[in-house]
PDB file of C-alpha atoms in Angstrom:
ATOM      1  CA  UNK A 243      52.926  46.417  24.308  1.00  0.00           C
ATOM      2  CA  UNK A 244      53.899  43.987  21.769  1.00  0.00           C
ATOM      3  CA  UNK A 245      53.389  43.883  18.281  1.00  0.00           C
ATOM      4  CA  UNK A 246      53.647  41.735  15.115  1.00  0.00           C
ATOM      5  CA  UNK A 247      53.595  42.886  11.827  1.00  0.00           C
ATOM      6  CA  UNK A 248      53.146  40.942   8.481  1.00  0.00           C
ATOM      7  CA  UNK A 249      52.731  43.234   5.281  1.00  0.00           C
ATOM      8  CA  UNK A 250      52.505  40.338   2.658  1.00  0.00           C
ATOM      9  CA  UNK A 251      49.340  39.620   2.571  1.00  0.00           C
ATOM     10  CA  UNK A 252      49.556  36.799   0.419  1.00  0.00           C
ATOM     11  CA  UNK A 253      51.693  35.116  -2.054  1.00  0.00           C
ATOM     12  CA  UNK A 254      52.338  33.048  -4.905  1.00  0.00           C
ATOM     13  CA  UNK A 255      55.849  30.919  -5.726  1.00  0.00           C
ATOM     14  CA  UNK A 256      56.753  28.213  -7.955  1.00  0.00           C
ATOM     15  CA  UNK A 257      57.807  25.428  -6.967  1.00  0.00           C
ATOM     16  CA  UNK A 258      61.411  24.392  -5.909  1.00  0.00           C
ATOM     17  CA  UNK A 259      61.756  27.969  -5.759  1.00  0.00           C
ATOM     18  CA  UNK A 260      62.599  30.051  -2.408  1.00  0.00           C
ATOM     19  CA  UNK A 261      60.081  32.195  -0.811  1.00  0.00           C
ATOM     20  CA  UNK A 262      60.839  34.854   2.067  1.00  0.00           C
ATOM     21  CA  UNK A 263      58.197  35.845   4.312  1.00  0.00           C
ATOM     22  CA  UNK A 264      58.796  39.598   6.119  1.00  0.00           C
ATOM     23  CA  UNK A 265      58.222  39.684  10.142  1.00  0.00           C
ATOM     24  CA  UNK A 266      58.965  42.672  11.843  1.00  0.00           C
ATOM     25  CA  UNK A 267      58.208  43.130  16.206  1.00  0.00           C
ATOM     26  CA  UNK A 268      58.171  45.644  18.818  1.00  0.00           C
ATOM     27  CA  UNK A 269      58.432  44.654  22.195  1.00  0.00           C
ATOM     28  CA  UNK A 270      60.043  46.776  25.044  1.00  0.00           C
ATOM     29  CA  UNK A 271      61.279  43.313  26.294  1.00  0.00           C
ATOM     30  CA  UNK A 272      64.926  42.512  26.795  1.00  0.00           C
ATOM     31  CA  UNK A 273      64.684  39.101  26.275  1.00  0.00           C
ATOM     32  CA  UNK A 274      62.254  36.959  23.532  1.00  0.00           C
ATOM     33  CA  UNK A 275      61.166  34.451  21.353  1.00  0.00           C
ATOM     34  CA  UNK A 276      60.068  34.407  17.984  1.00  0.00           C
ATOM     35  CA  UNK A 277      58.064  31.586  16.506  1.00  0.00           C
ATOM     36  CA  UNK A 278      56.747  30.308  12.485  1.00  0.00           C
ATOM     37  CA  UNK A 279      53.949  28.702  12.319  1.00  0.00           C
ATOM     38  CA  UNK A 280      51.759  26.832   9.515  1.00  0.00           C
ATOM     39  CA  UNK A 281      48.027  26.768   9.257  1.00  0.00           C
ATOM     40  CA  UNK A 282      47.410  25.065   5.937  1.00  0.00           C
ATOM     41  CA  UNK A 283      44.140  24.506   4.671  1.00  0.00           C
ATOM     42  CA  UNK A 284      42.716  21.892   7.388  1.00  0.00           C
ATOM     43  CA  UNK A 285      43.202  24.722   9.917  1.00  0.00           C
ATOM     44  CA  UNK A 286      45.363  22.858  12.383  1.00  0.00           C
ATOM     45  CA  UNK A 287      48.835  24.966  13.483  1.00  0.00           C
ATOM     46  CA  UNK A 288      52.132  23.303  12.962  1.00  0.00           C
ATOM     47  CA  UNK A 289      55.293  24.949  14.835  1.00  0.00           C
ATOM     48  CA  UNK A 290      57.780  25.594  11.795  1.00  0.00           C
ATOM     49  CA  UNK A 291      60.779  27.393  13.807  1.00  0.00           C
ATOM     50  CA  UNK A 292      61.906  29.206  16.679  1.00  0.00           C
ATOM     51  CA  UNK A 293      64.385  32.166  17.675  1.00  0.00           C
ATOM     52  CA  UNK A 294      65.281  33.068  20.729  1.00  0.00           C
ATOM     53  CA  UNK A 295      66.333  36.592  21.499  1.00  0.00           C
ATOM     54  CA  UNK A 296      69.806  35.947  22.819  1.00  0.00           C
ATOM     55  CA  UNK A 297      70.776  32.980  20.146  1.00  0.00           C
ATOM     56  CA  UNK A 298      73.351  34.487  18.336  1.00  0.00           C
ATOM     57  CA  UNK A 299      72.789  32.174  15.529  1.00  0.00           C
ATOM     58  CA  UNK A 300      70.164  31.978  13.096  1.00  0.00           C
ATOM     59  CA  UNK A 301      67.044  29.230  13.825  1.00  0.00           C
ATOM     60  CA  UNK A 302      67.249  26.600  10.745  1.00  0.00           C
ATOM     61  CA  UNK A 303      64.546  23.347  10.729  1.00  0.00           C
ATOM     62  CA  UNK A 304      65.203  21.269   7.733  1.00  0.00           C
ATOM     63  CA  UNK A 305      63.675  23.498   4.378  1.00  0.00           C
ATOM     64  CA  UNK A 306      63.154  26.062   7.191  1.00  0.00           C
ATOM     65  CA  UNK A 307      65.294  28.967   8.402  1.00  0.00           C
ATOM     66  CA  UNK A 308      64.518  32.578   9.952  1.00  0.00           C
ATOM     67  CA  UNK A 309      66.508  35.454   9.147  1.00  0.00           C
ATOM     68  CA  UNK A 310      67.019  37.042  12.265  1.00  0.00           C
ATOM     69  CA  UNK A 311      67.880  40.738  12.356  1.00  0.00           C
ATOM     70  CA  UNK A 312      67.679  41.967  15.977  1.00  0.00           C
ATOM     71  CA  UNK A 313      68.865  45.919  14.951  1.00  0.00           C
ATOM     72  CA  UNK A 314      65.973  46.200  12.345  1.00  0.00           C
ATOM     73  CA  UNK A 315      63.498  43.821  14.447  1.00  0.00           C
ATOM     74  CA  UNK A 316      62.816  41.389  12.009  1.00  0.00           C
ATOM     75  CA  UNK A 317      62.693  37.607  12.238  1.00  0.00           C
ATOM     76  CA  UNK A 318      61.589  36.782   8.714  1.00  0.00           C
ATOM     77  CA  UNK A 319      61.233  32.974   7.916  1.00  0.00           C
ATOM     78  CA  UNK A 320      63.171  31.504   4.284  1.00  0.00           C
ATOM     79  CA  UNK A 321      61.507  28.752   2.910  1.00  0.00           C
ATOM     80  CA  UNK A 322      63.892  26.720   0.614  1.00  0.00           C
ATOM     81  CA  UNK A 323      63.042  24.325  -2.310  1.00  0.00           C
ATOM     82  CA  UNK A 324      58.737  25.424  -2.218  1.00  0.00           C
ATOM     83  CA  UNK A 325      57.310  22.192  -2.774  1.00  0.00           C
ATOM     84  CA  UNK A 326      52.998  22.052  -3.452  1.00  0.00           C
ATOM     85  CA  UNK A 327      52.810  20.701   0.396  1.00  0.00           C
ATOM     86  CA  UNK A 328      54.163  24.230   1.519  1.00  0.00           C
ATOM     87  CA  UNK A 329      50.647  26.024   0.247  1.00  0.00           C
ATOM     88  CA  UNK A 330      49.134  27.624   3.477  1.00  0.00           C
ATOM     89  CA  UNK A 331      48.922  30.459   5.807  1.00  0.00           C
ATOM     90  CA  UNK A 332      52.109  31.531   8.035  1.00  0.00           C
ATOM     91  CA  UNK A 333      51.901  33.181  11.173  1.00  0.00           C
ATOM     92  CA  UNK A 334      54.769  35.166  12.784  1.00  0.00           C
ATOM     93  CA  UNK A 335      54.734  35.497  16.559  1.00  0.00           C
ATOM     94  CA  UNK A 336      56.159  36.356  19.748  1.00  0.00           C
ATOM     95  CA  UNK A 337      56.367  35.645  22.924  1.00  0.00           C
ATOM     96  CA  UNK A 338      58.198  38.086  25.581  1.00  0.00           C
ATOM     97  CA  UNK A 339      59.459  37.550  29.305  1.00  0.00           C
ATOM     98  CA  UNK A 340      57.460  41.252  30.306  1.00  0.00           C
ATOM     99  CA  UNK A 341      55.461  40.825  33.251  1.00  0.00           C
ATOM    100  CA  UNK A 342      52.650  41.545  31.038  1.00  0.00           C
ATOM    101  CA  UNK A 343      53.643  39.953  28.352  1.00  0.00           C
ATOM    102  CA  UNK A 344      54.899  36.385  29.848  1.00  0.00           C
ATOM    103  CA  UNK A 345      53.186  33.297  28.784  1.00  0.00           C
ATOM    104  CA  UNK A 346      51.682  35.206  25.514  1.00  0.00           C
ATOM    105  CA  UNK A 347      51.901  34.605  22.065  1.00  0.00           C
ATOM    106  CA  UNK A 348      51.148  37.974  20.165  1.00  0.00           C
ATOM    107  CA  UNK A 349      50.264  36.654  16.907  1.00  0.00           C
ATOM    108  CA  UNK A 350      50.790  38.516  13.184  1.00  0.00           C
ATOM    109  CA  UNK A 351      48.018  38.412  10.390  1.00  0.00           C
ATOM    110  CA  UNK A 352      49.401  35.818   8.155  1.00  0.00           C
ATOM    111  CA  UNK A 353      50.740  36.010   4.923  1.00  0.00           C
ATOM    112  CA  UNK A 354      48.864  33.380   2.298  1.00  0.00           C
ATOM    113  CA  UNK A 355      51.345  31.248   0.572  1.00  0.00           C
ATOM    114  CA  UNK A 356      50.447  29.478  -2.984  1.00  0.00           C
ATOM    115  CA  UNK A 357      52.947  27.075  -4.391  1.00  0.00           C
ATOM    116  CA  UNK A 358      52.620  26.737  -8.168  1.00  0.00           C
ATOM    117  CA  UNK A 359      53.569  24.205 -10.074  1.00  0.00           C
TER     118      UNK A 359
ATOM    119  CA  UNK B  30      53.164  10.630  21.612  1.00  0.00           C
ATOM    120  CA  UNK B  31      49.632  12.289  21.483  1.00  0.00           C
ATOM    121  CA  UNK B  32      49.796  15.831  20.668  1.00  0.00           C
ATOM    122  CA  UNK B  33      47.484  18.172  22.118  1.00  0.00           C
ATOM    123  CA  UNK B  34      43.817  16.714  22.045  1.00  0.00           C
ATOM    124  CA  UNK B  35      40.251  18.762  21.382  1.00  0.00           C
ATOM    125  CA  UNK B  36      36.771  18.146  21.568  1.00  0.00           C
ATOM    126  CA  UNK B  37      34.805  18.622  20.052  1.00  0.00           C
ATOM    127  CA  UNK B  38      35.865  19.556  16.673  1.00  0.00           C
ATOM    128  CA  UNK B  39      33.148  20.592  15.400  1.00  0.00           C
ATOM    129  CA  UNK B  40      30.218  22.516  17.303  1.00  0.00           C
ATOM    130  CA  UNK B  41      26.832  24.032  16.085  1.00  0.00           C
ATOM    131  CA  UNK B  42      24.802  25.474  18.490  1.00  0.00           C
ATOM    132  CA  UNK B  43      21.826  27.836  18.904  1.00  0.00           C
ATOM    133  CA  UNK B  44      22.296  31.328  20.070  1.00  0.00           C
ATOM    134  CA  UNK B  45      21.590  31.099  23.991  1.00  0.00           C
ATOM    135  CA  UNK B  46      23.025  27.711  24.179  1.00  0.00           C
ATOM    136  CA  UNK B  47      25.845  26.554  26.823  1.00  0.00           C
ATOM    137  CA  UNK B  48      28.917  25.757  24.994  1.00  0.00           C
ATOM    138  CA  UNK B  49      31.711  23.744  26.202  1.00  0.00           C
ATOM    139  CA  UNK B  50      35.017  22.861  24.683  1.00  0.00           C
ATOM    140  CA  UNK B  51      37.471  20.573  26.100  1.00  0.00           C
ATOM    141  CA  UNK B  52      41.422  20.265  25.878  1.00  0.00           C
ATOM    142  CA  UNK B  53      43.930  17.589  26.706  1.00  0.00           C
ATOM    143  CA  UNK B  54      47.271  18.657  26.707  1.00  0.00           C
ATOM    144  CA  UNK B  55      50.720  16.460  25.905  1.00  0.00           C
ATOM    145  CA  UNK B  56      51.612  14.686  28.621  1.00  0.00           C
ATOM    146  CA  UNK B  57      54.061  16.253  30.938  1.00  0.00           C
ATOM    147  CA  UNK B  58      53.251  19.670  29.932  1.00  0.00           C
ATOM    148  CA  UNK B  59      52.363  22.323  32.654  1.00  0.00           C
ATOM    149  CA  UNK B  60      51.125  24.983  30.637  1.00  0.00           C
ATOM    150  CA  UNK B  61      48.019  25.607  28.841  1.00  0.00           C
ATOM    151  CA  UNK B  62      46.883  28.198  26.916  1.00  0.00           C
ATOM    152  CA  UNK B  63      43.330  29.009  25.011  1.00  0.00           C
ATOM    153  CA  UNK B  64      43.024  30.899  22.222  1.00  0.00           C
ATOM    154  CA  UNK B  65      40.384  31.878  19.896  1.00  0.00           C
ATOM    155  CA  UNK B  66      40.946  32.723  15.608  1.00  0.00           C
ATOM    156  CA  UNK B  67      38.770  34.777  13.925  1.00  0.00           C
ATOM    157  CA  UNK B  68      38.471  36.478   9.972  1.00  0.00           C
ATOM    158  CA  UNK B  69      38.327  40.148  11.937  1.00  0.00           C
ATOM    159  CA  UNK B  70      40.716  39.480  15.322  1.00  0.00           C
ATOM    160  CA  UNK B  71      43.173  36.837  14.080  1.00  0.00           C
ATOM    161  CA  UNK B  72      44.729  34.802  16.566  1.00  0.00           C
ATOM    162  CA  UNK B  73      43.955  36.067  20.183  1.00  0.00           C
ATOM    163  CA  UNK B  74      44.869  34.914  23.541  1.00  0.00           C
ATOM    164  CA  UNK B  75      42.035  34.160  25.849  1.00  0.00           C
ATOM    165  CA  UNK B  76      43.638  32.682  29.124  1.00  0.00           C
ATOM    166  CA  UNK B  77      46.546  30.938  29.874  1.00  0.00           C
ATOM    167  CA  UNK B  78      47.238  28.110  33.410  1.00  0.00           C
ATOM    168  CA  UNK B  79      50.168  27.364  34.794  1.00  0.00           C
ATOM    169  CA  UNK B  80      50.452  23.796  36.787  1.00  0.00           C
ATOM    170  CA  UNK B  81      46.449  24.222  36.615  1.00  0.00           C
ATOM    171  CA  UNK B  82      46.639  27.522  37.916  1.00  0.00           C
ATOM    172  CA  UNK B  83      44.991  30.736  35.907  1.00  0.00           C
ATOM    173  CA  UNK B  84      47.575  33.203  35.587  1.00  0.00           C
ATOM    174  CA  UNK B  85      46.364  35.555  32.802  1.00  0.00           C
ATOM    175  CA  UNK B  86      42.414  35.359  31.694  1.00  0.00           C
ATOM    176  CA  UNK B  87      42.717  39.286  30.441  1.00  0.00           C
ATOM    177  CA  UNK B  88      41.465  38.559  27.256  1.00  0.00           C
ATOM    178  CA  UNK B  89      38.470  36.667  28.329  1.00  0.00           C
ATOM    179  CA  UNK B  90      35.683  38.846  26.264  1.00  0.00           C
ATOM    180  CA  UNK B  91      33.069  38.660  28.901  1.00  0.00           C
ATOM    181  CA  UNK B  92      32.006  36.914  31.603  1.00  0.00           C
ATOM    182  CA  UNK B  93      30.087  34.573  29.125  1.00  0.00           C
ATOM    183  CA  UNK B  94      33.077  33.032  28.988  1.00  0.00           C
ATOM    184  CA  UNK B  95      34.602  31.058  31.884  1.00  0.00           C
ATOM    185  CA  UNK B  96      37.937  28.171  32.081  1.00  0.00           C
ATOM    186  CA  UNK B  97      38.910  25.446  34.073  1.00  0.00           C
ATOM    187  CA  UNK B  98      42.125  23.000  34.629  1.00  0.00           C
ATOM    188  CA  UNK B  99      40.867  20.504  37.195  1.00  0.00           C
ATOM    189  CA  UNK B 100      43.810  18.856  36.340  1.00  0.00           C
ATOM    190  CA  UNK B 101      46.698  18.473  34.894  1.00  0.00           C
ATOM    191  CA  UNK B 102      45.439  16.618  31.909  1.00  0.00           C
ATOM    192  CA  UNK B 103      42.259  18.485  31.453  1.00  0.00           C
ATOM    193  CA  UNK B 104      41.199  22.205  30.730  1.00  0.00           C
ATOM    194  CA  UNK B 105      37.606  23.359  29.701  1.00  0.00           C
ATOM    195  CA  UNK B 106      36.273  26.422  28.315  1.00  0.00           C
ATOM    196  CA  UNK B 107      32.700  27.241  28.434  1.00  0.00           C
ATOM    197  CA  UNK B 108      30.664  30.053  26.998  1.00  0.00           C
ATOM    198  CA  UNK B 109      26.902  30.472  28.919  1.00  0.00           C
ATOM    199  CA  UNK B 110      25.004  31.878  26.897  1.00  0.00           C
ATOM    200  CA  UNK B 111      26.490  31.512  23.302  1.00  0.00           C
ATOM    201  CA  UNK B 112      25.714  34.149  20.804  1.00  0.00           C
ATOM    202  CA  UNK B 113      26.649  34.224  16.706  1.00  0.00           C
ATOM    203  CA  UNK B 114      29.585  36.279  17.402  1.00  0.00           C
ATOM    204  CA  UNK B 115      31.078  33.494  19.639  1.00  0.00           C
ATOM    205  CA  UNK B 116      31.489  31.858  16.325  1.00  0.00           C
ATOM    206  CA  UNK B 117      35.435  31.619  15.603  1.00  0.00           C
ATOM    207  CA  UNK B 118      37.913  28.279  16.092  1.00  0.00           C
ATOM    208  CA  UNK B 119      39.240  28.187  19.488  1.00  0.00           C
ATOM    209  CA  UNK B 120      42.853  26.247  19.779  1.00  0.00           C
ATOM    210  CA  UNK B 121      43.934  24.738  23.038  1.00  0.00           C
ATOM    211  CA  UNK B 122      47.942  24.836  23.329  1.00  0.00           C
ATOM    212  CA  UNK B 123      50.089  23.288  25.402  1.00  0.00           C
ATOM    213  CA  UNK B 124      54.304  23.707  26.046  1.00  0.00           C
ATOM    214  CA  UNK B 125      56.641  23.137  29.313  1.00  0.00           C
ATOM    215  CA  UNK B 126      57.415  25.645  31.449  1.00  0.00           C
ATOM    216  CA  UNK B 127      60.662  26.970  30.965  1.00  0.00           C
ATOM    217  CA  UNK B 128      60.200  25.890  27.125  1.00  0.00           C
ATOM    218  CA  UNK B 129      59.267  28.034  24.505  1.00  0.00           C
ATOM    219  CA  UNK B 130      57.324  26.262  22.121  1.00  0.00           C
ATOM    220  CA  UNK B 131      53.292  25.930  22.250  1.00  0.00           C
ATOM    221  CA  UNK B 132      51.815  23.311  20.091  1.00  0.00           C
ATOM    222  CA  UNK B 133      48.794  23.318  19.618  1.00  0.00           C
ATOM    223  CA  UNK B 134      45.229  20.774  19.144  1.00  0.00           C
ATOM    224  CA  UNK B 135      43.864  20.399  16.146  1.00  0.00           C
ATOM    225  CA  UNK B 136      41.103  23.354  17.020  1.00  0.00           C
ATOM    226  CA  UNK B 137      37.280  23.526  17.699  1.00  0.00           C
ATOM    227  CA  UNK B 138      34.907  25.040  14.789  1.00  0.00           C
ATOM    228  CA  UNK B 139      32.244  27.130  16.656  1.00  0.00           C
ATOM    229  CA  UNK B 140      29.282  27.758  14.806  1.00  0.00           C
ATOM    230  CA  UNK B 141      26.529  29.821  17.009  1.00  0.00           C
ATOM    231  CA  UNK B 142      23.248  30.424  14.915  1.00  0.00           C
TER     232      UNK B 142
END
């Protein structure tokens, strides 16, 4: 079985400032995908970033990047430059190649981020 | 292009009610998945098509709840009877086969009273 973990809660940063969010997995698949996502306050979810298991570098999108640390299974996602826009919650998730697992996006509980001027 | 379309978005029903919430996905893609956000569950996968086809519907709460892909440009999910703890926002997602990434509609609010 898969599973995501998220153990911020919530957050606050100031703006321009650089804000890491923690993502640790288990998964007894060999080969992954790890995803960001955004859920600000309208509700809607916006794909931030994505890492593959295999990519040997690190996922960067713009602002975004994900610290990728396959050993320690953690994909945690760096936020650069906070800007008031980047208020919202952020989901970590997966998505394996198991038989049982295929097609699924196991999702994490969010961690609350509050940009401050 | 049009990203993944939902109606509708907002839904208040009576407990008992039939409840149906519809999903277009981006054009081209052959995958579509439903899922359903709550305070208590989070983010949870309800059933997932490929090329129109349901492949997973595992976490499907009950047979209350029941999904359709006609098409390839349409998907339904319907809950007969609705009660209040149907109440959550369901997402509709879409990607490519062979792709990784899901985007997703804009959501349904379900309110059951």
């Amino acid at each position: 079985a898969q599973k995501i973990t998220q153990t911020q809660p919530g957050m606050f940063v100031q703006e321009k400032e650089a804000v890491t969010l923690d993502c640790t997995y288990d998964t007894s698949d060999q080969s992954y995908g790890l995803f960001w996502y955004k859920q600000p306050s309208s509700g809607e979810m916006i794909f931030l970033i994505y890492q593959g298991s295999y990519d040997e570098q690190n996922a960067t999108e713009g602002r975004y990047s994900l610290n990728f640390q396959k050993a320690r299974k953690s994909a945690n996602l760096v936020i650069s430059a906070s800007q008031l826009g980047d208020s919202a919650m952020y989901f970590c998730a997966m998505r394996g190649t198991g038989t049982d697992s295929w097609g699924k996006l196991q999702f994490g509980a969010g961690t609350q981020v509050v940009v401050t001027p | 292009d049009a990203g993944v379309i939902q109606s509708p978005r907002h839904e208040v029903t009576e407990m008992g009610q039939e409840v149906t919430l519809r999903c277009k996905p981006i054009s081209g893609h052959n995958s579509l998945f439903w899922y359903r956000q709550t305070m208590m569950r989070g983010l949870e996968l309800l059933i997932y098509f490929n090329n129109n086809v349901p492949i997973d519907d595992s976490g499907m709460p009950e047979d209350r709840f029941s999904a359709k892909m006609p098409n390839a440009s349409f998907s339904t999910l319907k809950i007969q009877p609705s009660e209040p703890r149907d109440s959550a926002v369901y997402f509709c997602a879409s990607s490519l086969r062979g792709e990784e990434t899901q985007y997703f509609g804009p959501g349904t609010r379900l309110l059951v009273l």
